[in-house]
Amino acid sequence: MKIPEKYKFIVELGKALHTYGIPSYKIQSYLTEVAKTQGITGSFMDSPTWINYVFYEDENSYNYIECIPPGSLNLGALSRIAELTNKVIDYKIDNEQINEELNIIHAKTKLTNHYQLTLAYAFSAGSFSILIGTNWISFAFSLLLGAFIYLLVYLSSKSKYLVNVFESLSALIVTIICCLLTLIFPNFNLGLTILASIIIFIPGLAITTALEEITSKNLVSGGAKLFDSIILLFKQFFGVLLGLALMTSLIDIDLTYHVSEMPKWTIFFAVPVLSITLLPIFQVRKKDMIFGVLTGVIAFFMTVLLSGYGVLVSTFIGTLTVVGVSRLFGFISKTPKTVFLIQGIVMLVPGSKSFMGLSNSFFNPNTTTGSGNLFEQVAFILMGIIGGLLFAGTFRERSPKKYKLETKK
C-alpha cells in the first residue's frame, strides 16, 4: 500500500528512530509531537519488530503497519535523528529537507573503520579484565581475544548463518582457546579472560533498557526486549558451558584458579580506556566524545566512592548523577542527553555479574552462597538504575508546546 505523501516523512522518521535504538516510549512521544506540529492527528505504537501508524482524517482513519528488524544501538545516528526530530518540532526544517537529512544519516552509518573497531574491541576486553582483577598474562590475551572477537563480528556480517549462531559460537571458540592457554601458562585466569573477551556482547545494557521501557508502562516492547536479552545471555552462557564441557573431558582444568597481580593504580587508566573504547563501537560523533567519556568515568567512580553505603544506594545515586551530568553536557553540546546517558549507564549495568553468577552456579557448586550474593547484587544494581532514572524524571513526557500551525496557500 502506497503511503500518502503528507504522512511519508513521519513514517520514515519513525523507522529511523527505531533502527538506531531509541526506546519505544520515546519514539511514540517524538512521533506524536512531530505530528502535532504538522496539524496531523495520529497514534503510534512501536514494538521491537514492527511499528503501527494510525492517522485520523475527520471520520476516516489511515492505518499503516511496517515490520522492521530490532534496532541496534548507534549513538551517532541516534544523536542526528533526535536533532532532526527536534528541528521538525521547532519548525526549523520542511518536509522535503527531512528525506535529504535522513539519507545523509543512513549513509554515515555505513562508514566503518575496521582498524579503529579492532582496537576498540581489543582494549575494551583488556581494560575490563583489569577492572575485575587479573594478571599481566591474562590481560595480554584478553587484548588478543578481544581483537579476534571483532574478526568474528566482521565475518558474521557476511553470513546469515553466523549471525544466528554468533553469540554461542564466539563464546565457544573463546572458551576453547582459553582452556588450551591454561596448558601453556599455569597462571592464566581462565574464567576472567573468557568474561573479558565477550563482555561487549553481554546484554546488561539491553536488560536495563528493557526494564526502563517496562517502568515507563510500555509493557509490550519492554517485555519482548527483556525476554530477548535473557535469551541472549543464555546463548552466550551455553557457548561457554559447551566449551568447558568439551575441554574438561580432554584435559585437566581448574575452573576455580585465579591470580590477581595487577597494581591498583592501573584501574585509573582502565576506566577511561574502557569508556573510550565505547566511542567507535557505538559510533559516537566527534563533538560528543569528550563528554561521553567523562560521563562514563564519573558514573564508575561515583559508585566506587559510595560503595560503603551498599550497592543499591551507590547505584541509585550514581544513576542520578549520570542523569544530571548528561543533561548538563546535552545543554552545553546541544546533543540529546540520551547519548551521554547511555554511555554512563553502560558503566553501571550488571551484565558481567549476571554472567559470573551463572558460571559459579554451574561450574563451582561449592560457591552457592557467593553466587546467591552475585544475583542479589544484580537485582540491587538494576533496582538502583531504574529507581535513579525514575526519580530523575527520565520517563516524563516532553513539555507541551504551543504549536503554530501554518496553512500553505
Coordinates of C-alpha atoms in Angstrom, one line a residue:
M1 CA 0.0 0.0 0.0
K2 CA 1.4 3.4 -1.0
I3 CA 1.9 5.8 1.8
P4 CA 0.2 9.2 1.4
E5 CA 2.8 11.9 0.8
K6 CA 1.8 14.0 3.7
Y7 CA 2.4 11.1 6.1
K8 CA 5.5 9.7 4.4
F9 CA 8.0 11.8 6.4
I10 CA 6.5 10.7 9.7
V11 CA 6.7 7.0 8.7
E12 CA 10.4 7.4 7.6
L13 CA 11.2 9.3 10.8
G14 CA 9.7 6.5 12.9
K15 CA 11.6 3.9 11.0
A16 CA 14.9 5.7 11.6
L17 CA 14.2 6.3 15.3
H18 CA 13.5 2.5 15.6
T19 CA 16.5 1.4 13.6
Y20 CA 19.1 3.4 15.7
G21 CA 17.9 2.2 19.1
I22 CA 15.8 4.9 20.6
P23 CA 13.4 3.4 23.2
S24 CA 9.9 2.7 22.1
Y25 CA 8.2 5.1 24.6
K26 CA 10.4 8.0 23.3
I27 CA 9.7 7.1 19.7
Q28 CA 6.0 7.3 20.3
S29 CA 6.4 10.6 22.1
Y30 CA 8.5 12.1 19.4
L31 CA 6.2 11.0 16.6
T32 CA 3.1 12.3 18.4
E33 CA 4.7 15.7 18.9
V34 CA 6.0 15.8 15.3
A35 CA 2.5 15.0 14.0
K36 CA 1.0 17.8 16.1
T37 CA 3.4 20.4 14.7
Q38 CA 2.2 19.4 11.2
G39 CA -1.5 19.6 12.2
I40 CA -1.8 15.8 11.9
T41 CA -3.8 13.7 14.4
G42 CA -2.1 10.3 14.8
S43 CA -1.5 7.4 17.2
F44 CA 1.7 5.4 17.1
M45 CA 2.9 2.1 18.6
D46 CA 6.4 0.8 18.4
S47 CA 7.5 -2.7 19.2
P48 CA 10.8 -4.5 18.7
T49 CA 9.8 -5.9 15.3
W50 CA 7.1 -3.5 13.9
I51 CA 5.7 0.0 14.0
N52 CA 2.0 0.8 13.8
Y53 CA 0.9 4.2 12.5
V54 CA -2.7 5.4 12.6
F55 CA -3.6 8.7 11.1
Y56 CA -7.1 10.2 11.6
E57 CA -8.8 12.4 9.0
D58 CA -12.3 13.7 10.1
E59 CA -14.3 10.5 10.4
N60 CA -11.9 8.3 8.5
S61 CA -8.5 6.8 9.5
Y62 CA -5.5 5.6 7.7
N63 CA -3.6 2.6 9.2
Y64 CA -0.1 1.6 8.2
I65 CA 2.0 -1.2 9.8
E66 CA 5.6 -2.0 8.8
C67 CA 7.7 -4.9 10.0
I68 CA 11.2 -3.7 11.0
P69 CA 14.0 -5.8 12.5
P70 CA 15.1 -4.9 16.0
G71 CA 17.3 -1.8 16.0
S72 CA 20.9 -1.8 17.0
L73 CA 22.4 1.0 19.2
N74 CA 24.1 3.7 17.2
L75 CA 24.6 6.8 19.3
G76 CA 25.9 8.9 16.4
A77 CA 22.8 8.2 14.3
L78 CA 20.6 8.4 17.4
S79 CA 22.0 11.9 18.0
R80 CA 21.5 13.1 14.5
I81 CA 18.0 11.6 14.3
A82 CA 16.9 13.2 17.6
E83 CA 18.3 16.5 16.4
L84 CA 16.4 16.2 13.2
T85 CA 13.2 15.4 15.1
N86 CA 13.7 18.5 17.3
K87 CA 14.2 20.6 14.1
V88 CA 10.8 19.4 12.8
I89 CA 9.2 20.1 16.2
D90 CA 10.7 23.6 16.3
Y91 CA 9.8 24.4 12.6
K92 CA 13.4 24.6 11.5
I93 CA 13.1 22.2 8.6
D94 CA 10.5 21.5 6.0
N95 CA 9.2 18.1 4.8
E96 CA 11.3 18.0 1.6
Q97 CA 14.6 18.5 3.6
I98 CA 13.7 15.7 6.1
N99 CA 14.2 13.0 3.5
E100 CA 17.5 14.5 2.4
E101 CA 18.7 14.6 6.0
L102 CA 17.6 11.0 6.6
N103 CA 19.5 9.8 3.6
I104 CA 22.7 11.6 4.8
I105 CA 22.3 10.0 8.2
H106 CA 21.8 6.5 6.7
A107 CA 24.9 7.0 4.5
K108 CA 27.1 7.9 7.5
T109 CA 26.1 4.8 9.5
K110 CA 27.5 2.6 6.7
L111 CA 31.0 4.1 7.1
T112 CA 33.1 1.6 9.0
N113 CA 36.7 1.9 10.2
H114 CA 37.8 -1.7 10.8
Y115 CA 41.2 -0.6 12.3
Q116 CA 39.5 1.5 15.0
L117 CA 36.9 -1.1 15.8
T118 CA 39.6 -3.8 16.1
L119 CA 41.5 -1.7 18.7
A120 CA 38.2 -0.8 20.4
Y121 CA 37.2 -4.5 20.9
A122 CA 40.7 -5.4 22.0
F123 CA 41.1 -2.6 24.6
S124 CA 37.5 -3.0 25.9
A125 CA 38.4 -6.6 26.7
G126 CA 41.8 -5.7 28.2
S127 CA 40.6 -2.8 30.3
F128 CA 37.6 -4.8 31.7
S129 CA 40.0 -7.6 32.6
I130 CA 41.9 -5.1 34.7
L131 CA 38.7 -3.9 36.4
I132 CA 37.7 -7.4 37.5
G133 CA 41.2 -8.2 38.8
T134 CA 43.5 -10.2 36.6
N135 CA 47.2 -10.6 35.9
W136 CA 49.5 -9.5 33.1
I137 CA 49.4 -12.7 31.1
S138 CA 45.6 -12.8 31.1
F139 CA 45.5 -9.1 30.3
A140 CA 47.6 -9.6 27.2
F141 CA 45.5 -12.5 25.9
S142 CA 42.3 -10.5 26.7
L143 CA 43.6 -7.9 24.2
L144 CA 44.2 -10.5 21.6
L145 CA 40.9 -12.3 22.1
G146 CA 39.0 -9.0 22.0
A147 CA 40.6 -8.3 18.6
F148 CA 39.7 -11.9 17.5
I149 CA 36.1 -11.3 18.5
Y150 CA 35.9 -8.3 16.1
L151 CA 37.1 -10.6 13.3
L152 CA 34.1 -12.9 14.1
V153 CA 31.9 -9.9 14.1
Y154 CA 33.1 -8.9 10.6
L155 CA 32.7 -12.5 9.3
S156 CA 29.2 -12.7 10.7
S157 CA 28.2 -9.6 8.6
K158 CA 29.0 -11.8 5.5
S159 CA 26.9 -14.8 6.6
K160 CA 23.3 -15.1 7.8
Y161 CA 24.2 -18.4 9.5
L162 CA 27.0 -16.8 11.6
V163 CA 24.6 -14.0 12.6
N164 CA 22.2 -16.6 14.0
V165 CA 24.8 -18.5 16.0
F166 CA 27.2 -15.7 16.7
E167 CA 26.8 -15.3 20.5
S168 CA 27.1 -19.0 21.2
L169 CA 29.8 -19.6 18.6
S170 CA 32.0 -16.7 19.7
A171 CA 31.7 -17.8 23.4
L172 CA 32.5 -21.4 22.4
I173 CA 35.6 -20.5 20.4
V174 CA 37.0 -18.2 23.1
T175 CA 36.4 -20.8 25.8
I176 CA 38.3 -23.5 23.9
I177 CA 41.2 -21.1 23.2
C178 CA 41.4 -20.1 26.9
C179 CA 41.3 -23.7 28.0
L180 CA 44.2 -24.5 25.7
L181 CA 46.2 -21.5 27.0
T182 CA 46.0 -22.9 30.6
L183 CA 48.2 -25.8 29.4
I184 CA 50.9 -23.3 28.4
F185 CA 50.5 -20.6 31.1
P186 CA 49.9 -22.1 34.5
N187 CA 49.0 -18.6 35.9
F188 CA 46.4 -18.0 33.3
N189 CA 43.0 -16.7 34.6
L190 CA 40.5 -18.9 32.7
G191 CA 37.1 -17.6 33.8
L192 CA 38.0 -13.9 33.9
T193 CA 39.6 -13.9 30.5
I194 CA 36.6 -15.6 28.9
L195 CA 34.3 -13.0 30.5
A196 CA 36.5 -10.1 29.5
S197 CA 36.7 -11.3 25.9
I198 CA 32.9 -11.4 25.4
I199 CA 31.9 -8.6 27.8
I200 CA 30.9 -6.3 24.9
F201 CA 28.1 -8.7 24.0
I202 CA 26.8 -9.5 27.5
P203 CA 23.4 -7.7 27.4
G204 CA 23.5 -5.7 30.7
L205 CA 22.5 -2.5 28.8
A206 CA 19.8 -4.3 26.9
I207 CA 18.3 -5.7 30.1
T208 CA 18.4 -2.2 31.7
T209 CA 16.7 -0.7 28.6
A210 CA 14.0 -3.3 28.7
L211 CA 13.3 -2.6 32.3
E212 CA 13.3 1.1 31.5
E213 CA 10.6 0.6 29.0
I214 CA 8.5 -1.6 31.3
T215 CA 8.8 1.1 34.0
S216 CA 7.5 3.6 31.5
K217 CA 4.4 1.4 31.1
N218 CA 5.5 0.3 27.6
L219 CA 4.8 -3.3 28.5
V220 CA 4.7 -5.0 25.1
S221 CA 8.0 -3.6 23.9
G222 CA 9.7 -3.8 27.2
G223 CA 8.6 -7.4 27.9
A224 CA 9.8 -8.5 24.5
K225 CA 13.2 -6.8 24.8
L226 CA 13.7 -8.3 28.3
F227 CA 13.0 -11.8 27.1
D228 CA 15.3 -11.3 24.1
S229 CA 18.1 -10.0 26.4
I230 CA 17.7 -13.0 28.7
I231 CA 17.9 -15.4 25.8
L232 CA 21.0 -13.6 24.5
L233 CA 22.6 -14.1 27.9
F234 CA 21.8 -17.8 27.9
K235 CA 23.1 -18.2 24.3
Q236 CA 26.5 -16.9 25.4
F237 CA 26.4 -18.9 28.6
F238 CA 25.6 -22.0 26.5
G239 CA 28.7 -21.4 24.4
V240 CA 30.9 -21.2 27.5
L241 CA 29.3 -24.2 29.1
L242 CA 29.7 -26.3 25.9
G243 CA 33.3 -25.3 25.5
L244 CA 34.2 -26.1 29.1
A245 CA 32.4 -29.4 28.9
L246 CA 34.3 -30.4 25.8
M247 CA 37.7 -29.3 27.2
T248 CA 37.3 -30.8 30.7
S249 CA 36.7 -34.1 29.1
L250 CA 40.0 -33.9 27.3
I251 CA 42.3 -32.1 29.7
D252 CA 42.5 -31.3 33.4
I253 CA 41.3 -27.7 34.1
D254 CA 41.0 -25.9 37.4
L255 CA 38.0 -23.7 37.0
T256 CA 38.4 -22.0 40.4
Y257 CA 42.1 -20.9 39.8
H258 CA 42.5 -17.2 40.0
V259 CA 45.6 -15.0 40.3
S260 CA 45.3 -11.2 40.6
E261 CA 48.6 -9.3 40.5
M262 CA 47.8 -6.0 38.6
P263 CA 48.8 -2.9 40.5
K264 CA 45.8 -1.0 41.9
W265 CA 46.8 2.2 40.1
T266 CA 46.0 0.5 36.8
I267 CA 42.3 0.9 37.4
F268 CA 42.6 4.6 37.0
F269 CA 43.7 4.0 33.4
A270 CA 41.4 1.1 32.7
V271 CA 38.2 3.1 33.5
P272 CA 38.7 5.9 30.9
V273 CA 40.1 3.5 28.4
L274 CA 37.0 1.3 28.7
S275 CA 34.9 4.4 28.2
I276 CA 36.9 5.5 25.2
T277 CA 36.5 2.1 23.5
L278 CA 32.8 2.5 23.5
L279 CA 33.0 5.5 21.2
P280 CA 33.8 3.7 17.9
I281 CA 31.6 0.7 18.9
F282 CA 28.6 3.0 19.4
Q283 CA 29.7 5.3 16.6
V284 CA 29.6 8.4 18.8
R285 CA 30.1 11.7 17.0
K286 CA 33.4 13.5 17.4
K287 CA 31.7 16.5 19.1
D288 CA 30.2 14.3 21.8
M289 CA 33.3 12.1 22.5
I290 CA 34.9 14.0 25.4
F291 CA 31.6 14.5 27.2
G292 CA 30.7 10.8 26.6
V293 CA 34.0 9.6 28.2
L294 CA 33.6 12.0 31.1
T295 CA 30.1 10.7 31.8
G296 CA 31.3 7.1 31.9
V297 CA 34.2 7.9 34.2
I298 CA 32.0 9.9 36.5
A299 CA 29.5 7.1 36.6
F300 CA 32.0 4.4 37.6
F301 CA 33.9 6.4 40.2
M302 CA 30.8 7.8 41.8
T303 CA 29.6 4.2 42.6
V304 CA 33.1 3.4 43.8
L305 CA 33.2 6.4 46.2
L306 CA 29.8 5.5 47.6
S307 CA 30.3 1.7 47.7
G308 CA 30.5 1.9 51.5
Y309 CA 26.7 2.6 51.6
G310 CA 25.9 -0.6 49.7
V311 CA 25.4 -1.4 46.0
L312 CA 21.7 -0.2 45.9
V313 CA 22.4 3.2 47.3
S314 CA 25.6 3.7 45.4
T315 CA 24.0 2.7 42.1
F316 CA 20.9 4.9 42.8
I317 CA 23.0 8.0 43.5
G318 CA 25.3 7.1 40.6
T319 CA 22.4 7.0 38.2
L320 CA 21.0 10.3 39.5
T321 CA 24.5 11.8 39.0
V322 CA 24.7 10.4 35.4
V323 CA 21.3 11.8 34.5
G324 CA 22.3 15.2 35.9
V325 CA 25.6 15.2 34.1
S326 CA 24.0 14.0 30.9
R327 CA 21.6 16.9 31.0
L328 CA 24.4 19.4 31.6
F329 CA 26.5 18.0 28.8
G330 CA 23.5 17.8 26.5
F331 CA 22.7 21.5 27.2
I332 CA 26.3 22.5 26.5
S333 CA 26.8 20.5 23.3
K334 CA 23.2 20.8 22.0
T335 CA 23.1 17.0 21.8
P336 CA 20.3 14.8 23.2
K337 CA 21.1 13.8 26.7
T338 CA 20.3 10.2 25.8
V339 CA 23.7 9.9 24.0
F340 CA 25.6 10.7 27.2
L341 CA 23.1 8.9 29.5
I342 CA 23.6 5.6 27.7
Q343 CA 27.4 5.8 27.9
G344 CA 27.1 6.4 31.7
I345 CA 24.6 3.7 32.3
V346 CA 26.9 1.2 30.4
M347 CA 29.4 1.6 33.3
L348 CA 26.8 0.7 35.8
V349 CA 24.9 -2.2 34.3
P350 CA 25.3 -5.6 35.9
G351 CA 25.7 -7.9 32.9
S352 CA 29.1 -9.2 33.9
K353 CA 27.8 -10.0 37.4
S354 CA 24.9 -12.0 36.0
F355 CA 27.3 -14.0 33.8
M356 CA 29.6 -14.6 36.8
G357 CA 26.7 -15.7 38.9
L358 CA 25.6 -18.3 36.3
S359 CA 29.2 -19.5 35.9
N360 CA 29.7 -20.0 39.7
S361 CA 26.3 -21.9 40.0
F362 CA 27.1 -24.4 37.2
F363 CA 30.9 -24.8 37.4
N364 CA 31.7 -24.4 41.1
P365 CA 29.0 -25.9 43.3
N366 CA 30.9 -25.0 46.4
T367 CA 30.2 -21.3 45.8
T368 CA 26.4 -21.4 46.1
T369 CA 26.4 -18.6 48.7
G370 CA 28.7 -16.4 46.6
S371 CA 26.5 -17.0 43.6
G372 CA 23.4 -16.0 45.5
N373 CA 25.1 -12.8 46.6
L374 CA 26.0 -12.1 43.0
F375 CA 22.4 -12.4 41.9
E376 CA 21.3 -10.3 44.8
Q377 CA 23.8 -7.6 43.6
V378 CA 22.5 -7.8 40.1
A379 CA 18.9 -7.2 41.4
F380 CA 20.1 -4.3 43.5
I381 CA 22.0 -2.7 40.7
L382 CA 19.0 -3.0 38.3
M383 CA 16.7 -1.5 41.0
G384 CA 19.2 1.3 41.6
I385 CA 19.5 2.2 38.0
I386 CA 15.7 2.1 37.3
G387 CA 15.0 3.9 40.5
G388 CA 17.5 6.6 39.6
L389 CA 16.0 7.1 36.2
L390 CA 12.5 7.2 37.7
F391 CA 13.3 9.8 40.4
A392 CA 15.4 11.8 37.9
G393 CA 12.3 12.3 35.7
T394 CA 13.6 10.4 32.7
F395 CA 10.2 8.9 31.9
R396 CA 8.3 12.2 32.0
E397 CA 6.7 13.4 28.8
R398 CA 8.2 16.2 26.8
S399 CA 6.9 19.7 27.8
P400 CA 3.9 20.6 25.7
K401 CA 4.4 23.4 23.3
K402 CA 2.1 25.9 21.7
Y403 CA 2.0 24.9 18.1
K404 CA 1.6 27.5 15.4
L405 CA 0.1 25.6 12.5
E406 CA 0.7 27.3 9.2
T407 CA -1.5 26.7 6.2
K408 CA 0.1 26.7 2.8
K409 CA -1.6 28.9 0.2

